[in-house]
């Protein structure tokens, strides 16, 4: 069975050595002293490693079943969900007014990473619920909030998001689901939604579906979409459960991975729904939750990469095969462990440097969300909006790559299902697709976020890189290994952005054809900045002569690897982008 | 159900426009005129598309079963195997003395690509048999050849390769399977082998296992390994089947993909085996088949990428989603097809340019094998030995990537199993692992092949690139788009090779830490050379005013894409390599 050790030491480094959260001016952060965060992270880690992780393979093997309209989750899921609930984890960063614990989103992201790493399919049940909570919290009336939120916070009821229809995925304007107004102010919802994660199951008393639909007579396309609350079971004004609503599960999808999550075809046959937010403003309501939701998927890329990496390391230490070229390192054994081999090291360093860099980037984004939500800081909101498509796209692309590389360390033993490495790759694959496929993230970045507020946020990002380099230019330890590669990478990013700006009016396809590479280029600079900051923080700690010097030395060496071997990709990505759209668009559609 | 159109037009271009095989001096190539090759390829394509491909999803879904020691293949496999046999495909490039058709290996690779693309798991049954044929053909006594080959050629009997043991994969020296000499000259084989593809099944009368084992008292490690023929059912001197041998299937493996192939744990309990080749020279015997076997796996990477790409194109043409930024291209429909979007084009061009480049490289390698085998040409043997690890490593890595990219074009519809895109990715994944994991290919390239025969072959490769550039430097159409990027990429490759040479003695880890990137760097230059040659051939054809000018224009445009957007990776790979082993080896094993 795969192992999982919660990366709480690394999280503590980020929170306290790098970000020094307890001294932040964000309301609530003053409570985040090391003793408190370590207690929370340790508890979450324990639940993840001891309860959720052992169920991961079970979920994959058994999957969910649909019989007579009833969906059942794999053995053990219900008990584990009860433990998650009882520990208060489902409402960790929810509003205390509705029963939440009011913790920062930052802490929710940290615990979320561990839950995902331990059991991604399982954690989606609470993840979707959190999304529904956020939507109702942001757009519900006081009565709606009072009615629905408390039991979403506790996960007594879980939530779903219903966007996709068979012919309508990325292009939601094509949606056909109808919402017909009723005399009592409610709506009758009719239509079919597909790919509905956690669409039905046996772990909660009710399911609160958030459904996008069109009110007849409204505007065409995405401007005519409204958002509705559609419960599985009707709830009266006292909160008591009543009759079943006209909602049913048409089928369970058979998927490449996340078998433990019930991905449903949902049929709404005149089901009763309640408008959430304004009429025809459903897309806007979805967008306000998007940063959180997409960060959550970026966390999936990170979390599953972490657990895959941990298992690759364990296998590389234990599997004896071949001898180090520089002389036997296990002379008394029949062979040396895999980890002596430079090509295995290459793979492990690639994995490790991604995971730790992505975690730093995730924590930064979560902190920006807290700053935006708790302080109404528009600059933080703008910066995180810029970073989110990068985090979602890059962390899920590279997160999947890491699972594949970790699987490769196992050789043939990674291809058979017994060791769990295949499941990591199969599960990780979905994160590149849902919550906006990564191509859409790239378009969001280049088509929307770059120019947002007059390009203010991307300029602020560039300034941040420039300032860091300037502030540290006297630091000889950082200079060659960190500052110079970062500077060069940032120059590539700026040049690419400039290229897009110059061709935007005349040749819009240039930016669209280069968007995907730009997203990854941005990711390298963002993760590179994280590594430079982490190296600086580690050097500062080392100067103080800490007990665990090895931890900080490892941190710096891992960063050096990233700067030497990963960040040089920026020049290639820039070259691709600057080749323009012509090589990409040259063929007639018929010529493929 | 996925589609598959045999790429016979592209194959004809390679065979006749690019390679002009019918005028080659290789014995047997004079028969390969366009009418003949097109007839063969069309027939193979028909079998692939009409018989094998419809069984691909069946094989994935049903898998193989083991009951009371009997392995059953999925429904329809046996009939299809009969058709493969009856068409004479299994012996296409086998020696006529033993019932083969005596065709060049080149033609076997071309038909093999189609069989793989249509049904990789199915085609492995004949692929392994071909490997066993080659081993016995190369190392058997006349009596052994007469006894075993004719029925391997027809696939009345199939073959297997038994190398791996639970604790012994890449490091075969750790092997424990024993071969004890008997008075009659045979051996008793005892041990357990794992991951044995096509290890047992119900489609042939007998199975001829080739088993590596140690004769007690022989040299330690790989120098004490011998190769044995171990039939499932004993065969008397007249070729009649007798009693069962002491061989049994311990279990079937549950794998990420290739479910239609029976991957077995094989138990040998004092089974009767016959020495093949010399005592203790089993590894050498395996090595002589390695080029062919590894090329075959490279063909798997290519074939499955081709079929995944074809399905991505079909979906991109048909799925309506969003509008082209430059104006609606399907104004009467509800939306434009995906293929109008530059980011989808980027993905499709990436796929297409890989597949066609890899096919050219594969055909070149197959031709070199023919030249080596049919003419005893040592230079051809040396060149193909150099190319093989590149082909195996790069084509399976990138082939897998292509399946993932093709799957991504489908969005959520690619993640559910119904559309077959998940299967392509899951099946393609194994090719990166077996027949020497790709890290081993990289080590073979850098540690063995580069310096082989005093570096003669790599120098010949560099000369080939240089000569092509020189011979075409007056060609303005080729210059900026092809020759300059090729020159720059080749310079990166030479610099990296030089870097390894200079550090080899003092710092062997530099080469080992850079080997993987070097393999991919080499792949880019080799595929780049193929694209430059193909562009030149297409330009020559266009000058003659052909009927299908669009085909040749597409070829050139696809090549331009590769040179503009893919080959710039060489600078990054060189930078990584030249950063040396330090960033990779800096950590203690305990620090991961």
PDB file of N, CA, C and O in Angstrom, chain A residues 166 169-171 254 256-257 317 319 321-322 325 342 345 404 407-408 415 417 422 426 429 432 509 512-513 565 576 579-580 587 589 592, chain B residues 166 169-171 254 256-257 317 319 321-322 325 342 345 404 407-408 415 417 422 426 429 432 509 512-513 565 576 579-580 587 589 592:
ATOM      1  N   UNK A 166     -24.434  17.687 -22.306  1.00  0.00           N
ATOM      2  CA  UNK A 166     -23.747  16.858 -23.297  1.00  0.00           C
ATOM      3  C   UNK A 166     -23.105  17.655 -24.433  1.00  0.00           C
ATOM      4  O   UNK A 166     -21.987  17.370 -24.849  1.00  0.00           O
ATOM      5  N   UNK A 169     -19.913  22.356 -22.970  1.00  0.00           N
ATOM      6  CA  UNK A 169     -18.894  22.246 -21.932  1.00  0.00           C
ATOM      7  C   UNK A 169     -18.293  23.617 -21.677  1.00  0.00           C
ATOM      8  O   UNK A 169     -18.850  24.435 -20.965  1.00  0.00           O
ATOM      9  N   UNK A 170     -17.165  23.882 -22.325  1.00  0.00           N
ATOM     10  CA  UNK A 170     -16.526  25.183 -22.202  1.00  0.00           C
ATOM     11  C   UNK A 170     -17.478  26.298 -22.630  1.00  0.00           C
ATOM     12  O   UNK A 170     -17.510  27.367 -22.035  1.00  0.00           O
ATOM     13  N   UNK A 171     -18.259  26.023 -23.677  1.00  0.00           N
ATOM     14  CA  UNK A 171     -19.165  27.035 -24.223  1.00  0.00           C
ATOM     15  C   UNK A 171     -20.524  26.905 -23.546  1.00  0.00           C
ATOM     16  O   UNK A 171     -21.451  26.267 -24.059  1.00  0.00           O
ATOM     17  N   UNK A 254     -18.102   5.974 -16.220  1.00  0.00           N
ATOM     18  CA  UNK A 254     -16.930   5.125 -16.006  1.00  0.00           C
ATOM     19  C   UNK A 254     -15.713   5.913 -16.427  1.00  0.00           C
ATOM     20  O   UNK A 254     -15.559   6.250 -17.584  1.00  0.00           O
ATOM     21  N   UNK A 256     -11.430   7.226 -16.098  1.00  0.00           N
ATOM     22  CA  UNK A 256     -10.032   6.807 -16.005  1.00  0.00           C
ATOM     23  C   UNK A 256      -9.584   6.708 -14.547  1.00  0.00           C
ATOM     24  O   UNK A 256      -8.795   5.832 -14.198  1.00  0.00           O
ATOM     25  N   UNK A 257     -10.081   7.602 -13.722  1.00  0.00           N
ATOM     26  CA  UNK A 257      -9.675   7.605 -12.310  1.00  0.00           C
ATOM     27  C   UNK A 257     -10.755   8.216 -11.438  1.00  0.00           C
ATOM     28  O   UNK A 257     -11.916   8.252 -11.833  1.00  0.00           O
ATOM     29  N   UNK A 317      14.661   4.204  -2.344  1.00  0.00           N
ATOM     30  CA  UNK A 317      15.559   3.919  -1.218  1.00  0.00           C
ATOM     31  C   UNK A 317      15.664   2.422  -0.940  1.00  0.00           C
ATOM     32  O   UNK A 317      16.670   1.945  -0.424  1.00  0.00           O
ATOM     33  N   UNK A 319      14.476  -0.328  -3.139  1.00  0.00           N
ATOM     34  CA  UNK A 319      14.672  -1.258  -4.246  1.00  0.00           C
ATOM     35  C   UNK A 319      16.154  -1.329  -4.604  1.00  0.00           C
ATOM     36  O   UNK A 319      16.775  -0.320  -4.951  1.00  0.00           O
ATOM     37  N   UNK A 321      19.040  -2.335  -7.041  1.00  0.00           N
ATOM     38  CA  UNK A 321      19.163  -2.622  -8.469  1.00  0.00           C
ATOM     39  C   UNK A 321      20.380  -1.875  -9.009  1.00  0.00           C
ATOM     40  O   UNK A 321      20.439  -0.639  -8.966  1.00  0.00           O
ATOM     41  N   UNK A 322      21.363  -2.614  -9.463  1.00  0.00           N
ATOM     42  CA  UNK A 322      22.547  -1.988 -10.046  1.00  0.00           C
ATOM     43  C   UNK A 322      23.499  -1.402  -8.999  1.00  0.00           C
ATOM     44  O   UNK A 322      23.257  -1.480  -7.794  1.00  0.00           O
ATOM     45  N   UNK A 325      27.943   4.190 -10.189  1.00  0.00           N
ATOM     46  CA  UNK A 325      29.098   4.178 -11.083  1.00  0.00           C
ATOM     47  C   UNK A 325      30.359   4.633 -10.344  1.00  0.00           C
ATOM     48  O   UNK A 325      31.473   4.275 -10.715  1.00  0.00           O
ATOM     49  N   UNK A 342      22.215   8.581 -10.756  1.00  0.00           N
ATOM     50  CA  UNK A 342      21.937   9.982 -11.125  1.00  0.00           C
ATOM     51  C   UNK A 342      20.639  10.166 -11.903  1.00  0.00           C
ATOM     52  O   UNK A 342      19.963  11.181 -11.727  1.00  0.00           O
ATOM     53  N   UNK A 345      17.938  10.264  -9.402  1.00  0.00           N
ATOM     54  CA  UNK A 345      18.032  11.549  -8.707  1.00  0.00           C
ATOM     55  C   UNK A 345      17.421  12.678  -9.539  1.00  0.00           C
ATOM     56  O   UNK A 345      16.738  13.546  -9.017  1.00  0.00           O
ATOM     57  N   UNK A 404       3.449  10.729 -13.214  1.00  0.00           N
ATOM     58  CA  UNK A 404       3.961   9.820 -14.246  1.00  0.00           C
ATOM     59  C   UNK A 404       5.452   9.548 -14.007  1.00  0.00           C
ATOM     60  O   UNK A 404       5.917   8.406 -14.143  1.00  0.00           O
ATOM     61  N   UNK A 407       5.765   7.246 -11.048  1.00  0.00           N
ATOM     62  CA  UNK A 407       5.397   5.895 -11.480  1.00  0.00           C
ATOM     63  C   UNK A 407       6.560   5.239 -12.225  1.00  0.00           C
ATOM     64  O   UNK A 407       6.837   4.048 -12.069  1.00  0.00           O
ATOM     65  N   UNK A 408       7.271   6.041 -13.004  1.00  0.00           N
ATOM     66  CA  UNK A 408       8.386   5.524 -13.808  1.00  0.00           C
ATOM     67  C   UNK A 408       9.509   4.986 -12.914  1.00  0.00           C
ATOM     68  O   UNK A 408      10.183   4.024 -13.289  1.00  0.00           O
ATOM     69  N   UNK A 415       3.416   0.001 -13.146  1.00  0.00           N
ATOM     70  CA  UNK A 415       2.344  -0.157 -14.135  1.00  0.00           C
ATOM     71  C   UNK A 415       1.233  -1.064 -13.644  1.00  0.00           C
ATOM     72  O   UNK A 415       0.089  -0.945 -14.056  1.00  0.00           O
ATOM     73  N   UNK A 417      -1.442  -2.345 -10.912  1.00  0.00           N
ATOM     74  CA  UNK A 417      -2.259  -1.521 -10.024  1.00  0.00           C
ATOM     75  C   UNK A 417      -1.901  -1.716  -8.548  1.00  0.00           C
ATOM     76  O   UNK A 417      -2.204  -0.865  -7.714  1.00  0.00           O
ATOM     77  N   UNK A 422      -0.215   3.780 -10.445  1.00  0.00           N
ATOM     78  CA  UNK A 422      -1.107   3.989 -11.580  1.00  0.00           C
ATOM     79  C   UNK A 422      -2.296   4.844 -11.162  1.00  0.00           C
ATOM     80  O   UNK A 422      -2.706   5.765 -11.880  1.00  0.00           O
ATOM     81  N   UNK A 426      -3.769   8.224 -12.858  1.00  0.00           N
ATOM     82  CA  UNK A 426      -5.134   8.248 -13.398  1.00  0.00           C
ATOM     83  C   UNK A 426      -5.997   9.295 -12.695  1.00  0.00           C
ATOM     84  O   UNK A 426      -6.799   9.982 -13.319  1.00  0.00           O
ATOM     85  N   UNK A 429      -4.990  12.970 -13.592  1.00  0.00           N
ATOM     86  CA  UNK A 429      -5.289  13.389 -14.970  1.00  0.00           C
ATOM     87  C   UNK A 429      -6.502  14.306 -15.064  1.00  0.00           C
ATOM     88  O   UNK A 429      -6.538  15.223 -15.886  1.00  0.00           O
ATOM     89  N   UNK A 432      -6.401  18.345 -14.878  1.00  0.00           N
ATOM     90  CA  UNK A 432      -6.043  19.146 -16.050  1.00  0.00           C
ATOM     91  C   UNK A 432      -7.274  19.512 -16.883  1.00  0.00           C
ATOM     92  O   UNK A 432      -7.204  20.349 -17.775  1.00  0.00           O
ATOM     93  N   UNK A 509      -4.505  36.060 -33.136  1.00  0.00           N
ATOM     94  CA  UNK A 509      -4.158  34.652 -33.035  1.00  0.00           C
ATOM     95  C   UNK A 509      -2.763  34.415 -32.460  1.00  0.00           C
ATOM     96  O   UNK A 509      -2.481  33.337 -31.942  1.00  0.00           O
ATOM     97  N   UNK A 512      -3.292  33.915 -28.854  1.00  0.00           N
ATOM     98  CA  UNK A 512      -4.030  32.680 -28.584  1.00  0.00           C
ATOM     99  C   UNK A 512      -3.166  31.445 -28.845  1.00  0.00           C
ATOM    100  O   UNK A 512      -3.247  30.459 -28.118  1.00  0.00           O
ATOM    101  N   UNK A 513      -2.348  31.530 -29.892  1.00  0.00           N
ATOM    102  CA  UNK A 513      -1.489  30.378 -30.220  1.00  0.00           C
ATOM    103  C   UNK A 513      -0.347  30.234 -29.217  1.00  0.00           C
ATOM    104  O   UNK A 513       0.218  29.149 -29.061  1.00  0.00           O
ATOM    105  N   UNK A 565      18.015  23.600 -13.615  1.00  0.00           N
ATOM    106  CA  UNK A 565      17.535  22.581 -14.551  1.00  0.00           C
ATOM    107  C   UNK A 565      16.107  22.787 -15.038  1.00  0.00           C
ATOM    108  O   UNK A 565      15.714  22.203 -16.037  1.00  0.00           O
ATOM    109  N   UNK A 576       9.064  29.754 -28.706  1.00  0.00           N
ATOM    110  CA  UNK A 576       7.835  29.230 -29.306  1.00  0.00           C
ATOM    111  C   UNK A 576       6.812  30.343 -29.502  1.00  0.00           C
ATOM    112  O   UNK A 576       6.192  30.461 -30.557  1.00  0.00           O
ATOM    113  N   UNK A 579       7.462  32.746 -32.230  1.00  0.00           N
ATOM    114  CA  UNK A 579       7.320  32.253 -33.612  1.00  0.00           C
ATOM    115  C   UNK A 579       5.932  32.593 -34.152  1.00  0.00           C
ATOM    116  O   UNK A 579       5.650  32.411 -35.336  1.00  0.00           O
ATOM    117  N   UNK A 580       5.055  33.087 -33.304  1.00  0.00           N
ATOM    118  CA  UNK A 580       3.756  33.586 -33.754  1.00  0.00           C
ATOM    119  C   UNK A 580       2.767  32.490 -34.096  1.00  0.00           C
ATOM    120  O   UNK A 580       3.014  31.303 -33.885  1.00  0.00           O
ATOM    121  N   UNK A 587      -2.319  25.255 -41.531  1.00  0.00           N
ATOM    122  CA  UNK A 587      -3.078  24.244 -42.287  1.00  0.00           C
ATOM    123  C   UNK A 587      -4.564  24.556 -42.382  1.00  0.00           C
ATOM    124  O   UNK A 587      -5.150  25.125 -41.466  1.00  0.00           O
ATOM    125  N   UNK A 589      -8.300  23.211 -42.053  1.00  0.00           N
ATOM    126  CA  UNK A 589      -8.841  22.204 -41.121  1.00  0.00           C
ATOM    127  C   UNK A 589      -8.883  20.828 -41.776  1.00  0.00           C
ATOM    128  O   UNK A 589      -8.695  19.795 -41.116  1.00  0.00           O
ATOM    129  N   UNK A 592      -5.577  18.188 -41.640  1.00  0.00           N
ATOM    130  CA  UNK A 592      -5.072  17.421 -40.489  1.00  0.00           C
ATOM    131  C   UNK A 592      -5.307  15.925 -40.709  1.00  0.00           C
ATOM    132  O   UNK A 592      -6.171  15.550 -41.492  1.00  0.00           O
TER     133      UNK A 592
ATOM    134  N   UNK B 166      10.865 -11.051  -9.415  1.00  0.00           N
ATOM    135  CA  UNK B 166      10.355 -10.047  -8.483  1.00  0.00           C
ATOM    136  C   UNK B 166      11.421  -9.052  -8.003  1.00  0.00           C
ATOM    137  O   UNK B 166      11.163  -7.860  -7.916  1.00  0.00           O
ATOM    138  N   UNK B 169      14.925  -6.639 -12.025  1.00  0.00           N
ATOM    139  CA  UNK B 169      14.367  -6.076 -13.242  1.00  0.00           C
ATOM    140  C   UNK B 169      15.482  -5.609 -14.154  1.00  0.00           C
ATOM    141  O   UNK B 169      16.078  -6.387 -14.889  1.00  0.00           O
ATOM    142  N   UNK B 170      15.811  -4.324 -14.062  1.00  0.00           N
ATOM    143  CA  UNK B 170      16.921  -3.788 -14.840  1.00  0.00           C
ATOM    144  C   UNK B 170      18.217  -4.540 -14.538  1.00  0.00           C
ATOM    145  O   UNK B 170      19.018  -4.795 -15.429  1.00  0.00           O
ATOM    146  N   UNK B 171      18.393  -4.882 -13.285  1.00  0.00           N
ATOM    147  CA  UNK B 171      19.627  -5.545 -12.857  1.00  0.00           C
ATOM    148  C   UNK B 171      19.437  -7.058 -12.947  1.00  0.00           C
ATOM    149  O   UNK B 171      19.131  -7.731 -11.958  1.00  0.00           O
ATOM    150  N   UNK B 254      -2.861  -7.173 -12.683  1.00  0.00           N
ATOM    151  CA  UNK B 254      -3.855  -6.131 -12.956  1.00  0.00           C
ATOM    152  C   UNK B 254      -3.113  -4.853 -13.273  1.00  0.00           C
ATOM    153  O   UNK B 254      -2.407  -4.320 -12.433  1.00  0.00           O
ATOM    154  N   UNK B 256      -2.502  -0.985 -15.473  1.00  0.00           N
ATOM    155  CA  UNK B 256      -3.087   0.299 -15.870  1.00  0.00           C
ATOM    156  C   UNK B 256      -3.735   0.200 -17.254  1.00  0.00           C
ATOM    157  O   UNK B 256      -4.754   0.821 -17.520  1.00  0.00           O
ATOM    158  N   UNK B 257      -3.124  -0.573 -18.127  1.00  0.00           N
ATOM    159  CA  UNK B 257      -3.631  -0.695 -19.490  1.00  0.00           C
ATOM    160  C   UNK B 257      -3.242  -2.021 -20.106  1.00  0.00           C
ATOM    161  O   UNK B 257      -2.949  -2.978 -19.390  1.00  0.00           O
ATOM    162  N   UNK B 317     -13.013  18.533 -35.186  1.00  0.00           N
ATOM    163  CA  UNK B 317     -13.756  18.972 -36.366  1.00  0.00           C
ATOM    164  C   UNK B 317     -15.260  18.981 -36.121  1.00  0.00           C
ATOM    165  O   UNK B 317     -15.997  19.735 -36.730  1.00  0.00           O
ATOM    166  N   UNK B 319     -16.944  18.689 -32.817  1.00  0.00           N
ATOM    167  CA  UNK B 319     -17.470  19.277 -31.583  1.00  0.00           C
ATOM    168  C   UNK B 319     -17.582  20.791 -31.740  1.00  0.00           C
ATOM    169  O   UNK B 319     -16.586  21.473 -31.998  1.00  0.00           O
ATOM    170  N   UNK B 321     -18.028  24.349 -30.224  1.00  0.00           N
ATOM    171  CA  UNK B 321     -17.831  24.977 -28.923  1.00  0.00           C
ATOM    172  C   UNK B 321     -17.092  26.304 -29.130  1.00  0.00           C
ATOM    173  O   UNK B 321     -15.967  26.334 -29.629  1.00  0.00           O
ATOM    174  N   UNK B 322     -17.742  27.398 -28.818  1.00  0.00           N
ATOM    175  CA  UNK B 322     -17.104  28.717 -28.928  1.00  0.00           C
ATOM    176  C   UNK B 322     -17.023  29.211 -30.365  1.00  0.00           C
ATOM    177  O   UNK B 322     -17.444  28.539 -31.305  1.00  0.00           O
ATOM    178  N   UNK B 325     -11.919  33.722 -32.811  1.00  0.00           N
ATOM    179  CA  UNK B 325     -11.754  35.123 -32.416  1.00  0.00           C
ATOM    180  C   UNK B 325     -11.727  36.030 -33.646  1.00  0.00           C
ATOM    181  O   UNK B 325     -12.068  37.204 -33.575  1.00  0.00           O
ATOM    182  N   UNK B 342      -6.961  28.522 -31.944  1.00  0.00           N
ATOM    183  CA  UNK B 342      -5.505  28.372 -32.023  1.00  0.00           C
ATOM    184  C   UNK B 342      -4.905  27.427 -30.984  1.00  0.00           C
ATOM    185  O   UNK B 342      -3.945  26.724 -31.282  1.00  0.00           O
ATOM    186  N   UNK B 345      -5.349  24.022 -32.301  1.00  0.00           N
ATOM    187  CA  UNK B 345      -4.378  23.838 -33.390  1.00  0.00           C
ATOM    188  C   UNK B 345      -2.974  23.555 -32.867  1.00  0.00           C
ATOM    189  O   UNK B 345      -2.250  22.713 -33.383  1.00  0.00           O
ATOM    190  N   UNK B 404      -1.942  11.843 -24.248  1.00  0.00           N
ATOM    191  CA  UNK B 404      -2.503  12.705 -23.192  1.00  0.00           C
ATOM    192  C   UNK B 404      -3.011  14.015 -23.804  1.00  0.00           C
ATOM    193  O   UNK B 404      -4.076  14.511 -23.441  1.00  0.00           O
ATOM    194  N   UNK B 407      -6.190  13.278 -25.682  1.00  0.00           N
ATOM    195  CA  UNK B 407      -7.258  13.105 -24.692  1.00  0.00           C
ATOM    196  C   UNK B 407      -7.754  14.465 -24.203  1.00  0.00           C
ATOM    197  O   UNK B 407      -8.950  14.673 -24.007  1.00  0.00           O
ATOM    198  N   UNK B 408      -6.835  15.395 -24.047  1.00  0.00           N
ATOM    199  CA  UNK B 408      -7.182  16.729 -23.541  1.00  0.00           C
ATOM    200  C   UNK B 408      -8.116  17.470 -24.503  1.00  0.00           C
ATOM    201  O   UNK B 408      -8.970  18.238 -24.060  1.00  0.00           O
ATOM    202  N   UNK B 415     -11.973  11.912 -20.482  1.00  0.00           N
ATOM    203  CA  UNK B 415     -11.652  11.273 -19.201  1.00  0.00           C
ATOM    204  C   UNK B 415     -12.556  10.077 -18.924  1.00  0.00           C
ATOM    205  O   UNK B 415     -12.170   9.155 -18.206  1.00  0.00           O
ATOM    206  N   UNK B 417     -14.372   6.608 -19.939  1.00  0.00           N
ATOM    207  CA  UNK B 417     -13.795   5.516 -20.730  1.00  0.00           C
ATOM    208  C   UNK B 417     -14.506   5.319 -22.075  1.00  0.00           C
ATOM    209  O   UNK B 417     -13.961   4.717 -22.996  1.00  0.00           O
ATOM    210  N   UNK B 422      -8.952   7.520 -22.950  1.00  0.00           N
ATOM    211  CA  UNK B 422      -8.268   7.088 -21.735  1.00  0.00           C
ATOM    212  C   UNK B 422      -7.469   5.814 -21.995  1.00  0.00           C
ATOM    213  O   UNK B 422      -6.317   5.681 -21.563  1.00  0.00           O
ATOM    214  N   UNK B 426      -3.571   4.998 -21.242  1.00  0.00           N
ATOM    215  CA  UNK B 426      -3.208   3.929 -20.312  1.00  0.00           C
ATOM    216  C   UNK B 426      -2.372   2.853 -21.001  1.00  0.00           C
ATOM    217  O   UNK B 426      -1.433   2.312 -20.426  1.00  0.00           O
ATOM    218  N   UNK B 429       1.268   4.072 -21.875  1.00  0.00           N
ATOM    219  CA  UNK B 429       2.151   4.273 -20.716  1.00  0.00           C
ATOM    220  C   UNK B 429       3.181   3.149 -20.560  1.00  0.00           C
ATOM    221  O   UNK B 429       4.319   3.400 -20.137  1.00  0.00           O
ATOM    222  N   UNK B 432       6.880   3.138 -22.185  1.00  0.00           N
ATOM    223  CA  UNK B 432       7.983   3.890 -21.565  1.00  0.00           C
ATOM    224  C   UNK B 432       8.748   3.028 -20.558  1.00  0.00           C
ATOM    225  O   UNK B 432       9.826   3.406 -20.107  1.00  0.00           O
ATOM    226  N   UNK B 509      29.380  11.205 -13.238  1.00  0.00           N
ATOM    227  CA  UNK B 509      27.978  11.508 -12.938  1.00  0.00           C
ATOM    228  C   UNK B 509      27.411  12.609 -13.829  1.00  0.00           C
ATOM    229  O   UNK B 509      26.196  12.702 -13.994  1.00  0.00           O
ATOM    230  N   UNK B 512      25.782  10.839 -16.611  1.00  0.00           N
ATOM    231  CA  UNK B 512      24.631  10.066 -16.155  1.00  0.00           C
ATOM    232  C   UNK B 512      23.461  10.980 -15.780  1.00  0.00           C
ATOM    233  O   UNK B 512      22.304  10.660 -16.045  1.00  0.00           O
ATOM    234  N   UNK B 513      23.786  12.118 -15.179  1.00  0.00           N
ATOM    235  CA  UNK B 513      22.727  13.052 -14.774  1.00  0.00           C
ATOM    236  C   UNK B 513      22.127  13.765 -15.979  1.00  0.00           C
ATOM    237  O   UNK B 513      21.000  14.257 -15.931  1.00  0.00           O
ATOM    238  N   UNK B 565       8.521  25.451 -33.412  1.00  0.00           N
ATOM    239  CA  UNK B 565       7.951  25.342 -32.063  1.00  0.00           C
ATOM    240  C   UNK B 565       8.459  24.171 -31.234  1.00  0.00           C
ATOM    241  O   UNK B 565       8.295  24.165 -30.023  1.00  0.00           O
ATOM    242  N   UNK B 576      20.401  22.381 -19.420  1.00  0.00           N
ATOM    243  CA  UNK B 576      20.262  21.446 -18.295  1.00  0.00           C
ATOM    244  C   UNK B 576      21.487  20.547 -18.177  1.00  0.00           C
ATOM    245  O   UNK B 576      22.026  20.347 -17.094  1.00  0.00           O
ATOM    246  N   UNK B 579      24.586  22.101 -16.881  1.00  0.00           N
ATOM    247  CA  UNK B 579      24.608  22.464 -15.460  1.00  0.00           C
ATOM    248  C   UNK B 579      25.261  21.362 -14.635  1.00  0.00           C
ATOM    249  O   UNK B 579      25.515  21.540 -13.438  1.00  0.00           O
ATOM    250  N   UNK B 580      25.545  20.226 -15.267  1.00  0.00           N
ATOM    251  CA  UNK B 580      26.306  19.174 -14.609  1.00  0.00           C
ATOM    252  C   UNK B 580      25.523  18.386 -13.582  1.00  0.00           C
ATOM    253  O   UNK B 580      24.315  18.550 -13.428  1.00  0.00           O
ATOM    254  N   UNK B 587      21.846  16.383  -2.789  1.00  0.00           N
ATOM    255  CA  UNK B 587      21.249  15.951  -1.520  1.00  0.00           C
ATOM    256  C   UNK B 587      21.745  14.583  -1.054  1.00  0.00           C
ATOM    257  O   UNK B 587      22.032  13.703  -1.860  1.00  0.00           O
ATOM    258  N   UNK B 589      20.812  11.003   0.383  1.00  0.00           N
ATOM    259  CA  UNK B 589      19.635  10.164   0.113  1.00  0.00           C
ATOM    260  C   UNK B 589      18.572  10.371   1.193  1.00  0.00           C
ATOM    261  O   UNK B 589      17.370  10.314   0.929  1.00  0.00           O
ATOM    262  N   UNK B 592      15.678  13.460   0.910  1.00  0.00           N
ATOM    263  CA  UNK B 592      14.513  13.531   0.013  1.00  0.00           C
ATOM    264  C   UNK B 592      13.208  13.409   0.806  1.00  0.00           C
ATOM    265  O   UNK B 592      13.213  12.898   1.907  1.00  0.00           O
TER     266      UNK B 592
END
